[in-house]
Amino acid sequence: RTSSFTMATRPLELFVPGRLCIMGEHSDWAGGYRRFNSKVVAGMCLVSGTSQGLYARATPHPNKLVLTSHDHRGNRVGPEELSMDPKELLRVANSGSHFAYIAGVAYQVAIRYHVQGLVLDNYKTDLPLKKGLSSSAAACVLAARAFNRIYDLKLSARGEMDLAYHGEITTPSQCGRMDQCCAFGARPVLMRFDGDKLDCEELTLKEPLYIVIVELAGHKDTVEILQQLNRAYPVAATPVEEGVQRFLGERNAALVGAAVDAVEAGDAPKLGALLDQFQAEFDEALIPQCPSQLTAPNLHRVLSYAPLRKHIWGAKGIGSQGDGCAQLLCKSAADMEAAMAVVTSELQMGCLPLQIGATRPVTQAVIPAASFAQTLFPASKTLPPALFPVLDADGIMKPAVLVLVEQALAAGILKVVIVVDEAARSAFDDIFHRPPEPRTLQRLPQRMRDYASVINETGRRVHLVTQIEQRGLGDAILTAAHALDADAPYVIMLGDHLYKSTHRNGDSCIQQLISCFDGTSLMALRPTAEAEVSRFGCATGTWEGSRHDSRQKDGAIGAKDGGEIGAKTQTPCAGHVLNLTSIVEKPSVEFARSNLVTPSIGTGEYLSAFGLYIIADASLMLTLKDELDVCLTSSSVRHTLELTPALDKLRRDRGVRGVLLEGERFDIGGE
C-alpha cells in the first residue's frame, strides 16, 4: 500500500506575472454598462501575462498575515503582521497603505473560507510599478494563489482571478476586470465583458511575440482619463460621446477579433498593422473626450519615430493610454534588441523586453521500466513488461519499450531516460546500445538490416539508469532525476503501457500532450467506467474550454468555481483541458461518487490516468525526495513511494492541468 503522503516543510514557491493589454483597453468597464443600457456593445480585449512579475514564498501561519515585499529596485517593506480578523483586514484594505491590496484579498478569503493565516514573502520583483502592467493586480493574484494553494481551496485560474478582483475592489482601486488576467500566467487570453458576465479563453500561439515596453517619461492621470471617458456612459449625450461608445464597442470588437485571428495564425505583420490601426482610431474617437491626457505627445513621438519603424511591425499605447507606456511589436529577437537600443540612446527613455509564448520546449522523457508484472508470471520472471514483444503499425515485432522510445523521438524528444531493474539492464543494453553481430545481420533481410541501423541511432538518445530497489513508481521517477536537466520540462511515459492514437490528423498521444503544454504540468486523462475506478489513479477539476467551441456557442466551457461568472458547461471532447482540483490513487466507488464527479463526463464515468504526464520543472522531484526522506526515517518495514500523491501535492503547490487525448492506452499484462 502507498504510504500516507506528508506535507513537505519547504516553502511554497510562487510566481505571478504582470498584465499587458495588447488591444482592447477600456472595453472592460465600458462593457459593464450593458447592465444599464442594452445598446452598449460588449467589451472585448486581448491580454497577456508578462515574463516579468512577482516572486514569492508562502507558508501557513496559525493566525496572522505576515507580509514582506521587495520592489523592482530592491527596496524592502516589512515584515508587517496583520490579524486575520476580517474587520482589521478591511480597515487596512481601505487605508490604501502599502499592503492594502493583499489585505483586501485576505479579507475576501476570510469571509468566504475557513482558513488560518499566511506568511507571504515577495522576495523578488522585476515588474516595474505604475507602468500599465498591472502590478497591483499581480499582487492581488499572488495573495489569492498563495491562499488557494496553501489551503487547497481548489480554485482554478478563473477562481483565483475572481477572488483577486474582489480583493482589489475592496481597496480604493479603480481596476477593471481585465487586470487580473495575470492569473492565467504568461500566455495570451481573450476576454469578453458583457455586463456582469466575464468570459475568458486562452489562446494558442504558433510563434513567440517580441515586444518592447517603453517608459514614456511623461505624466498621466489615470483617474482623469477614466472620469472623462465614463461620462459617455451609460447613454451618450453628445456626438463625441457617441464616438467613444462606437469605438469602445463595435470598432473595438472588430479590431480585437481580427487581432486574435492574427495571433493564432502566427501572423505578426498583420497583428502589427492592427495595432497601428487601433491606435489611429483610438486617437480619433477618444482624444476629443479627454484631450488633456490622451493627446500624449511623448507617446506619439515614439509611435512615429522613423528609426524605430524599421524594427517593428506596429505599436500603440498601454493601459489607460496617455504618456505612461507604449508597446512596440518587434519583427524578431534581434529587432527587439535594436529597438531597445534606439529607445535608450536616441529617445532617452527606459524600456524592457517582453516575450509572449516563449515556453521552454519539452525535449526529455522518463520511462520507468523496472516494474514486475504479477499478472504475467511466470513470463515476467525473465522478461519485464517493457520488453514484451508487440507488433507495431509498421509490421515489425518490437519490444514495447522501443515502440515508446520511437514515439517519443518522433514527437521531438531528444533524450529518453529509461529506469530499469538491475537484473534486466543487460537486455535493455542489448536493444539500444549493442548492435547485432555481423553474422546475425547477414541472416536478416535488407529491411531488418536497415532497421538495425535505425535502432542503433535511436540508442544514442537513450540513457539507462538502474533502480536498485523497487519502492514504487514515484521512486522510479526519482531515480531518473540525476540524468535529467533539472529545470527543464519532461514527459513521463509508463514502460508497461502502449499508446495508440485515434487523432484525426494521426498525431501520436505524446504529440497531442506536448502540443497542449504551455508551462504548466499536464496529466493525460481518459473517461473510465465506475466499476473500474478502483484500479487507476483518478482526477477531477473544472473545464477551461477552447476558443473553437466558445465561438460557435455563447459562453466558455467550465463549471462555476470560486465565484466565477459567465461559465457554461458543454460536453468535453479530446483536447479539452481541466484545471485539476483533486488527484487520487485508486479511489473506491463511494469516494468517486462523492468527490470525483466531473461536469459533462458521462453518467457512471470518471476521469482516470492515461499514463502520460508532462512535468514542468523540478518541483515533483523535490516533493518525491522529501517524501523519500520521511519514508526512510519512519519505522515502517515497507516503504512505498508512489507517483499519484506527489502529483496531487504538485497540483496544490504549482497547479496541474488535465487533458483528454484522442487515443487509447493499454496496460501490458493489466488489461
XYZ file of C-alpha atoms in Angstrom:
671
model
C 0.000 0.000 0.000
C 1.086 3.577 -0.583
C 2.387 5.418 2.434
C 0.368 8.433 3.537
C 1.822 11.487 1.851
C 3.231 14.044 4.258
C 3.212 17.788 3.745
C 6.703 18.973 2.858
C 8.242 21.620 5.081
C 9.807 23.613 2.243
C 8.020 26.927 1.432
C 5.646 27.136 -1.498
C 7.325 28.951 -4.417
C 5.073 31.293 -6.402
C 5.392 33.486 -9.477
C 2.704 35.784 -10.847
C 3.376 37.858 -13.989
C 2.222 41.343 -14.793
C -0.517 42.012 -17.343
C -0.158 43.598 -20.761
C -3.277 44.678 -22.622
C -2.257 44.098 -26.225
C -5.537 45.557 -27.501
C -8.954 46.483 -26.146
C -8.233 48.800 -23.202
C -11.236 50.484 -21.523
C -13.651 47.974 -23.033
C -13.811 46.029 -19.743
C -15.551 48.765 -17.787
C -17.400 50.024 -20.887
C -18.932 46.576 -21.447
C -20.124 46.639 -17.853
C -22.578 49.416 -18.749
C -24.700 46.869 -20.622
C -26.345 46.371 -17.228
C -27.956 49.787 -17.720
C -28.079 50.202 -21.488
C -28.539 47.149 -23.715
C -27.404 49.180 -26.756
C -23.869 49.297 -25.411
C -21.736 46.683 -27.191
C -19.989 44.071 -25.042
C -16.329 44.710 -24.342
C -13.532 42.554 -25.719
C -9.792 42.651 -25.159
C -6.644 40.675 -25.951
C -4.332 40.476 -22.960
C -1.303 38.504 -21.862
C 0.797 37.889 -18.820
C 4.339 39.242 -18.983
C 7.648 37.473 -18.466
C 8.311 39.853 -15.561
C 6.402 39.631 -12.310
C 6.368 38.940 -8.579
C 8.276 36.070 -6.969
C 7.277 34.906 -3.506
C 7.473 32.151 -0.917
C 4.464 31.239 1.179
C 3.940 29.161 4.312
C 0.926 28.757 6.591
C 0.648 30.727 9.856
C -1.684 29.808 12.717
C -3.433 33.183 12.994
C -1.668 36.098 11.301
C -0.933 37.544 7.885
C 2.815 38.261 7.783
C 3.871 40.254 4.716
C 7.201 41.287 3.218
C 7.787 42.792 -0.225
C 10.618 43.970 -2.474
C 10.013 46.300 -5.426
C 11.850 46.168 -8.749
C 14.613 48.375 -7.344
C 15.186 46.031 -4.389
C 13.580 48.271 -1.758
C 12.141 46.178 1.075
C 8.984 46.776 3.086
C 8.119 44.636 6.106
C 7.736 42.187 7.612
C 4.372 43.529 8.701
C 1.980 41.453 10.802
C -1.777 41.749 10.402
C -4.524 39.958 12.271
C -6.704 37.658 10.160
C -9.754 39.277 11.745
C -11.962 40.455 8.828
C -12.586 43.871 10.405
C -8.859 44.539 10.722
C -8.171 43.327 7.168
C -10.951 45.555 5.807
C -9.542 48.555 7.677
C -6.075 48.013 6.140
C -7.575 47.439 2.675
C -9.495 50.729 2.866
C -6.427 52.617 4.098
C -4.633 52.466 0.756
C -1.390 51.551 2.542
C 1.434 49.516 1.006
C -0.158 46.141 1.746
C -3.754 47.275 1.128
C -4.209 45.053 -1.951
C -3.073 41.883 -0.202
C -5.189 42.783 2.832
C -8.186 43.182 0.523
C -7.689 39.673 -0.853
C -7.142 38.277 2.638
C -10.414 39.922 3.701
C -12.266 38.203 0.855
C -10.652 34.874 1.806
C -11.524 35.330 5.493
C -15.229 35.922 4.808
C -15.515 33.100 2.239
C -13.357 30.295 3.653
C -12.346 28.818 6.973
C -8.569 29.258 6.851
C -5.766 30.275 9.163
C -3.018 32.779 8.435
C -0.250 33.118 5.862
C 3.382 34.163 5.689
C 3.965 35.732 2.256
C 7.455 36.889 1.341
C 7.621 38.685 -2.015
C 11.393 38.316 -2.162
C 11.899 39.498 -5.749
C 10.090 41.758 -8.205
C 11.233 42.514 -11.745
C 7.929 44.103 -12.787
C 8.044 47.941 -12.895
C 5.360 49.633 -10.806
C 2.757 52.027 -12.217
C 3.734 51.391 -15.855
C 0.457 49.998 -17.171
C 1.466 46.389 -16.403
C -0.982 45.908 -13.512
C 1.468 45.380 -10.678
C -1.387 45.871 -8.202
C -3.434 43.115 -9.866
C -0.377 40.838 -9.801
C -0.096 41.414 -6.024
C -3.767 40.510 -5.608
C -3.424 37.333 -7.687
C -0.281 36.444 -5.750
C -2.213 36.608 -2.467
C -5.185 34.684 -3.905
C -2.896 31.969 -5.294
C -0.982 31.671 -2.019
C -4.177 31.116 -0.007
C -5.553 28.780 -2.693
C -2.511 26.519 -2.783
C -1.566 26.602 0.903
C -5.117 25.698 1.953
C -6.132 23.770 -1.195
C -9.213 25.884 -1.883
C -9.476 24.119 -5.255
C -9.809 27.343 -7.255
C -8.975 27.338 -10.952
C -7.161 30.267 -12.574
C -10.580 31.892 -13.119
C -11.427 31.360 -9.456
C -8.159 32.978 -8.365
C -8.808 35.809 -10.800
C -12.267 36.439 -9.374
C -11.006 36.351 -5.777
C -8.199 38.768 -6.685
C -10.634 41.141 -8.420
C -12.949 41.306 -5.420
C -9.929 41.781 -3.182
C -8.670 44.706 -5.265
C -12.030 46.478 -5.416
C -12.191 46.175 -1.619
C -9.441 48.832 -1.714
C -9.838 52.334 -3.189
C -8.542 50.958 -6.518
C -10.495 51.618 -9.722
C -9.272 48.479 -11.505
C -11.199 46.898 -14.360
C -11.999 43.232 -14.907
C -9.121 42.646 -17.327
C -6.327 43.358 -14.848
C -6.355 40.016 -13.014
C -5.858 38.003 -16.212
C -2.287 37.554 -14.959
C -3.785 34.591 -13.056
C -3.538 32.699 -16.375
C 0.233 33.115 -16.481
C 2.417 34.414 -19.294
C 0.136 33.452 -22.162
C -2.451 35.367 -24.241
C -6.096 35.392 -23.216
C -9.199 36.704 -24.997
C -11.610 38.316 -22.535
C -15.248 39.362 -23.069
C -17.191 41.736 -20.826
C -20.988 41.687 -21.023
C -22.486 43.497 -18.033
C -21.526 41.363 -15.035
C -20.629 38.410 -17.244
C -16.971 37.638 -17.905
C -15.685 35.007 -20.346
C -12.010 34.104 -20.747
C -10.410 31.992 -23.462
C -6.767 31.007 -23.506
C -5.179 31.306 -26.944
C -2.553 29.269 -28.742
C 0.500 30.995 -30.191
C 2.286 29.478 -33.164
C 5.289 31.784 -32.774
C 6.565 33.980 -29.918
C 5.789 37.681 -29.929
C 8.701 40.043 -29.261
C 7.556 43.223 -27.545
C 9.388 46.210 -26.097
C 7.664 48.185 -23.343
C 8.724 51.838 -23.451
C 8.510 54.035 -20.350
C 7.488 57.346 -21.872
C 8.935 59.595 -19.134
C 5.801 61.706 -19.154
C 2.846 62.410 -16.887
C -0.546 60.742 -16.984
C -3.574 60.947 -14.735
C -5.427 57.658 -14.979
C -8.249 58.880 -12.736
C -8.873 61.835 -15.036
C -8.885 59.595 -18.122
C -11.413 57.234 -16.565
C -13.632 60.027 -15.316
C -13.813 61.739 -18.693
C -14.394 58.551 -20.705
C -17.060 57.312 -18.263
C -19.061 60.491 -18.963
C -20.026 58.868 -22.271
C -21.938 56.124 -20.402
C -24.460 54.668 -19.972
C -26.167 56.950 -22.546
C -24.174 59.210 -24.870
C -25.310 62.847 -24.775
C -23.064 64.380 -27.482
C -21.602 63.332 -30.848
C -18.189 62.986 -29.191
C -19.628 60.658 -26.567
C -21.339 58.661 -29.298
C -17.926 58.288 -30.922
C -16.470 56.990 -27.650
C -19.191 54.344 -27.380
C -18.836 53.372 -31.027
C -15.072 52.878 -30.745
C -15.091 51.014 -27.415
C -17.978 48.916 -28.714
C -18.305 47.751 -32.300
C -14.954 49.007 -33.608
C -13.047 47.576 -30.659
C -14.763 44.200 -31.085
C -13.887 44.090 -34.783
C -10.248 45.046 -34.274
C -9.699 42.722 -31.307
C -11.358 39.843 -33.178
C -9.001 40.368 -36.104
C -6.028 40.581 -33.727
C -6.965 37.252 -32.113
C -7.084 35.607 -35.544
C -3.654 37.055 -36.354
C -2.187 35.797 -33.067
C -3.466 32.263 -33.561
C -2.329 32.242 -37.195
C 1.161 33.366 -36.189
C 0.795 36.433 -38.430
C 2.877 39.060 -36.598
C 2.878 41.571 -39.500
C -0.931 41.531 -39.530
C -1.062 41.974 -35.780
C 1.325 44.909 -36.019
C -0.809 46.602 -38.669
C -3.849 46.149 -36.427
C -2.012 47.770 -33.500
C -1.340 50.818 -35.668
C -4.950 50.897 -36.865
C -6.296 50.547 -33.327
C -4.189 53.478 -32.121
C -5.275 55.684 -35.001
C -8.967 55.007 -34.398
C -8.491 55.319 -30.622
C -6.962 58.773 -31.090
C -9.690 59.935 -33.429
C -12.517 58.825 -31.171
C -11.203 59.311 -27.642
C -8.775 62.271 -27.660
C -11.675 64.765 -28.055
C -13.229 63.335 -24.872
C -10.047 63.756 -22.798
C -7.539 65.916 -24.683
C -5.529 66.893 -21.591
C -4.361 63.289 -21.082
C -4.799 61.430 -24.368
C -3.041 63.911 -26.660
C 0.082 62.319 -25.141
C 2.974 63.961 -27.048
C 5.615 61.529 -25.769
C 3.559 58.514 -26.823
C 3.001 59.790 -30.340
C 6.635 60.798 -30.715
C 7.658 57.203 -30.039
C 4.973 55.715 -32.296
C 6.050 57.838 -35.257
C 9.831 57.752 -34.686
C 11.282 56.673 -38.044
C 14.416 54.838 -36.771
C 12.146 52.560 -34.767
C 9.724 51.686 -37.548
C 12.207 49.512 -39.455
C 12.430 47.199 -36.429
C 8.728 46.904 -35.618
C 5.504 45.626 -37.182
C 3.374 48.104 -35.246
C 2.911 49.940 -31.953
C 0.358 51.500 -29.610
C -0.170 52.811 -26.100
C -0.675 50.689 -22.988
C -3.258 50.575 -20.201
C -5.489 53.632 -19.999
C -3.129 55.186 -22.601
C -1.644 58.667 -22.217
C 2.033 59.306 -21.575
C 2.642 56.262 -19.387
C 3.980 53.413 -21.549
C 3.973 52.225 -25.155
C 4.327 48.745 -26.644
C 6.363 48.001 -29.759
C 5.748 44.713 -31.592
C 9.197 43.861 -32.963
C 9.990 41.783 -36.046
C 12.410 39.401 -34.300
C 14.502 38.921 -31.187
C 17.343 40.807 -32.891
C 14.990 43.647 -33.818
C 13.819 43.764 -30.196
C 17.393 44.394 -29.082
C 17.872 47.003 -31.816
C 14.631 48.792 -30.879
C 15.687 48.912 -27.230
C 18.991 50.484 -28.234
C 17.183 53.191 -30.231
C 14.786 53.913 -27.344
C 17.527 54.255 -24.740
C 20.198 56.041 -26.779
C 18.158 58.281 -29.088
C 14.869 58.812 -27.249
C 16.451 58.743 -23.783
C 13.622 56.606 -22.396
C 13.594 53.455 -20.333
C 12.384 50.151 -21.745
C 12.152 46.443 -21.038
C 11.809 43.379 -23.272
C 8.855 41.012 -23.191
C 8.455 37.672 -24.937
C 4.980 36.152 -25.122
C 4.614 32.468 -25.897
C 8.219 31.555 -25.179
C 7.517 28.327 -23.262
C 10.578 26.115 -22.895
C 10.199 23.125 -25.269
C 9.738 19.580 -23.976
C 12.814 17.631 -25.123
C 13.353 14.943 -22.472
C 11.366 11.939 -21.282
C 11.428 9.378 -18.483
C 10.213 5.795 -18.975
C 10.036 3.784 -15.720
C 10.505 0.198 -16.884
C 11.636 -1.707 -13.809
C 8.232 -2.999 -12.734
C 7.436 -6.661 -12.069
C 4.083 -7.766 -13.547
C 2.452 -10.315 -11.256
C -0.292 -10.953 -13.795
C 2.314 -12.038 -16.386
C 4.073 -14.571 -14.149
C 5.940 -16.749 -14.938
C 6.814 -14.937 -18.197
C 7.635 -11.784 -16.234
C 10.219 -13.736 -14.229
C 12.588 -13.482 -17.177
C 11.064 -10.631 -19.184
C 9.798 -7.297 -17.760
C 6.626 -5.887 -19.377
C 8.620 -3.188 -21.184
C 10.445 -5.899 -23.164
C 7.370 -7.906 -24.178
C 7.187 -8.209 -27.991
C 4.393 -6.308 -29.734
C 3.519 -5.986 -33.422
C 3.890 -2.306 -34.322
C 1.931 -0.466 -37.019
C 4.871 -0.849 -39.444
C 4.548 -4.624 -39.244
C 7.748 -5.106 -37.198
C 7.755 -7.083 -33.964
C 9.416 -4.879 -31.336
C 9.968 -4.757 -27.597
C 7.256 -2.496 -26.149
C 9.799 -0.005 -24.833
C 11.215 0.506 -28.332
C 7.753 1.499 -29.548
C 7.570 4.074 -26.724
C 11.017 5.465 -27.472
C 10.252 5.820 -31.184
C 7.003 7.646 -30.418
C 8.882 9.993 -28.083
C 11.610 10.809 -30.614
C 9.019 11.360 -33.356
C 7.338 13.933 -31.090
C 10.545 15.963 -30.734
C 12.048 14.386 -27.620
C 15.850 14.469 -27.766
C 16.722 12.431 -24.679
C 14.949 9.393 -23.178
C 15.882 8.149 -19.731
C 14.748 4.565 -19.071
C 14.669 3.357 -15.467
C 15.438 -0.377 -15.422
C 15.813 -3.198 -12.929
C 19.393 -4.261 -12.302
C 18.739 -7.831 -13.454
C 17.269 -6.681 -16.784
C 19.726 -3.914 -17.621
C 21.760 -6.111 -19.928
C 18.664 -6.858 -22.035
C 17.943 -3.127 -22.452
C 21.583 -2.554 -23.398
C 21.253 -5.304 -25.996
C 18.392 -3.408 -27.624
C 19.716 0.147 -27.570
C 23.476 0.025 -27.127
C 24.782 -3.263 -28.592
C 24.404 -3.623 -32.368
C 23.824 -7.153 -33.684
C 26.877 -9.209 -34.541
C 27.823 -9.109 -38.251
C 26.891 -12.749 -38.770
C 23.476 -12.048 -37.216
C 22.949 -9.111 -39.569
C 23.832 -11.259 -42.568
C 20.955 -13.586 -41.747
C 18.428 -10.717 -41.733
C 16.524 -9.404 -44.768
C 17.643 -5.993 -46.016
C 14.681 -4.253 -44.418
C 15.696 -5.549 -40.965
C 19.358 -4.645 -41.586
C 18.282 -1.093 -42.308
C 16.090 -1.097 -39.230
C 19.007 -2.324 -37.091
C 20.865 0.846 -38.131
C 17.852 2.929 -37.129
C 17.791 1.270 -33.697
C 21.493 1.987 -33.320
C 20.892 5.690 -33.982
C 17.894 5.657 -31.639
C 20.089 4.246 -28.892
C 22.246 7.365 -28.959
C 19.281 9.232 -27.427
C 18.607 6.587 -24.753
C 20.132 6.699 -21.278
C 19.652 3.803 -18.848
C 19.557 4.247 -15.081
C 19.207 1.400 -12.604
C 16.640 1.253 -9.823
C 18.391 -0.830 -7.163
C 15.267 -1.462 -5.055
C 11.698 -1.224 -6.335
C 9.879 1.146 -3.994
C 7.060 2.278 -6.245
C 6.537 4.403 -9.341
C 7.459 7.624 -7.543
C 10.798 6.143 -6.540
C 11.436 5.076 -10.136
C 10.872 8.639 -11.337
C 13.133 9.998 -8.608
C 15.863 7.548 -9.671
C 15.985 9.303 -13.051
C 16.466 12.780 -11.577
C 20.260 12.901 -11.948
C 20.016 12.082 -15.673
C 17.615 14.972 -16.436
C 18.049 18.700 -16.906
C 16.580 19.654 -13.525
C 14.877 22.887 -14.590
C 13.526 21.695 -17.945
C 10.122 20.059 -18.545
C 9.979 16.312 -19.160
C 7.482 13.670 -20.250
C 6.676 10.596 -18.166
C 5.675 7.535 -20.235
C 4.892 4.319 -18.371
C 7.093 1.445 -19.520
C 4.351 -1.161 -19.093
C 1.919 0.807 -21.292
C 1.289 1.189 -25.004
C -0.419 4.230 -26.508
C -2.492 4.113 -29.698
C -3.650 7.354 -31.280
C -7.073 7.881 -32.865
C -6.290 11.517 -33.701
C -7.892 12.745 -36.909
C -4.510 14.003 -38.178
C -2.590 10.993 -36.959
C -0.814 12.856 -34.138
C 0.507 10.395 -31.571
C -0.743 10.569 -27.992
C 2.531 12.086 -26.824
C 2.413 14.672 -29.636
C -1.088 15.671 -28.559
C 0.025 16.143 -24.968
C 3.118 18.154 -25.889
C 1.014 20.428 -28.110
C -1.070 21.337 -25.036
C 1.945 22.236 -22.889
C 2.273 25.935 -22.054
C 4.428 25.844 -18.951
C 2.036 24.151 -16.505
C 2.368 20.447 -15.685
C -0.076 18.190 -17.546
C -1.747 14.850 -16.823
C -3.377 12.935 -19.672
C -6.834 11.588 -18.782
C -9.491 9.293 -20.172
C -13.112 8.516 -19.174
C -13.379 5.276 -17.169
C -16.413 3.285 -16.084
C -17.338 3.477 -12.426
C -16.677 -0.229 -11.875
C -13.029 0.283 -12.950
C -12.057 3.382 -10.941
C -10.527 1.419 -8.066
C -7.827 0.161 -10.477
C -6.462 3.577 -11.510
C -5.371 6.962 -10.327
C -8.288 9.344 -10.898
C -8.741 13.112 -11.116
C -11.363 15.809 -11.374
C -11.434 19.544 -11.996
C -13.095 22.398 -13.854
C -13.080 22.716 -17.633
C -11.134 25.531 -19.254
C -12.656 25.093 -22.704
C -11.483 26.177 -26.142
C -11.954 29.163 -28.423
C -13.350 26.980 -31.177
C -16.308 25.886 -29.095
C -16.986 29.247 -27.487
C -17.075 30.995 -30.858
C -19.754 28.607 -32.026
C -21.716 28.725 -28.775
C -22.279 31.562 -26.336
C -20.138 31.191 -23.215
C -16.955 29.416 -22.304
C -16.668 25.837 -21.205
C -16.330 25.355 -17.483
C -18.155 24.839 -14.246
C -18.504 27.758 -11.880
C -15.941 27.700 -9.142
C -14.665 30.152 -6.610
C -17.135 32.844 -7.650
C -16.517 32.645 -11.385
C -19.196 34.143 -13.561
C -20.346 33.586 -17.080
C -19.269 29.944 -17.330
C -21.371 27.425 -19.228
C -20.875 23.694 -19.325
C -20.667 21.819 -22.602
C -19.804 18.235 -23.402
C -15.992 17.994 -23.487
C -14.059 16.178 -26.166
C -10.431 15.279 -26.792
C -8.090 18.225 -26.453
C -10.120 19.942 -23.766
C -8.255 20.966 -20.647
C -9.183 20.915 -16.964
C -7.755 22.789 -14.018
C -7.387 19.784 -11.731
C -8.778 20.131 -8.218
C -8.055 16.586 -6.993
C -5.832 13.620 -7.935
C -6.500 10.403 -6.026
C -4.875 6.959 -6.196
C -7.314 4.064 -6.807
C -10.418 5.516 -5.141
C -13.382 3.438 -4.042
C -16.642 3.752 -5.962
C -18.195 5.501 -2.972
C -15.356 8.027 -2.814
C -15.581 8.662 -6.558
C -19.325 9.280 -6.384
C -18.865 11.814 -3.591
C -15.681 13.569 -4.699
C -14.673 12.862 -8.300
C -17.704 13.712 -10.446
C -16.584 15.914 -13.352
C -19.132 18.082 -15.213
C -20.081 16.792 -18.678
C -18.454 13.379 -18.266
C -20.953 10.601 -18.913
C -23.095 9.257 -16.102
C -21.271 6.495 -14.267
C -17.892 7.565 -15.670
C -14.893 9.281 -14.104
C -11.571 10.601 -15.353
C -8.617 8.278 -14.800
C -4.910 8.483 -15.603
C -3.987 7.775 -19.216
C -0.387 7.043 -18.232
C 1.233 10.117 -19.845
C 2.409 13.231 -17.999
C 4.440 16.375 -18.594
C 6.166 17.801 -15.528
C 7.106 21.450 -15.907
C 10.139 21.731 -13.602
C 11.999 20.262 -10.633
C 9.077 20.598 -8.191
C 7.911 16.987 -8.461
C 11.417 15.639 -7.855
C 11.778 17.834 -4.747
C 8.456 16.552 -3.416
C 9.442 12.931 -4.054
C 12.808 13.500 -2.357
C 11.108 14.989 0.712
C 8.744 12.038 0.945
C 11.542 9.505 0.449
C 13.440 11.092 3.332
C 10.344 10.704 5.511
C 9.879 7.083 4.419
C 13.469 6.144 5.165
C 13.324 7.600 8.672
C 9.995 6.012 9.584
C 9.567 2.730 11.439
C 7.564 1.132 8.637
C 9.088 -2.049 7.251
C 7.833 -1.458 3.692
C 8.477 1.961 2.175
C 6.470 2.641 -0.985
C 6.850 5.913 -2.840
C 4.022 6.340 -5.348
C 3.524 8.973 -8.020
C -0.144 9.929 -7.534
C 0.138 11.539 -4.063
C 3.162 13.525 -5.245
C 1.203 14.709 -8.289
C -1.624 15.858 -6.034
C 0.813 17.886 -3.966
C 2.255 19.333 -7.182
C -1.326 20.255 -8.106
C -1.779 22.102 -4.814
C 1.591 23.848 -4.947
C 2.043 24.691 -8.631
C -1.093 23.613 -10.443
C -1.617 20.637 -12.756
C -3.917 20.591 -15.761
C -5.682 17.562 -17.169
C -6.018 16.843 -20.902
C -8.323 14.440 -22.735
C -6.430 12.768 -25.579
C -7.671 11.181 -28.795
C -6.403 7.673 -28.298
C -6.275 4.553 -26.183
C -3.781 3.207 -23.716
C -3.064 -0.431 -22.971
C -1.544 -1.743 -19.745
C 0.668 -4.707 -20.694
C -0.469 -7.577 -18.533
C -3.033 -5.453 -16.744
C -5.774 -5.498 -19.385
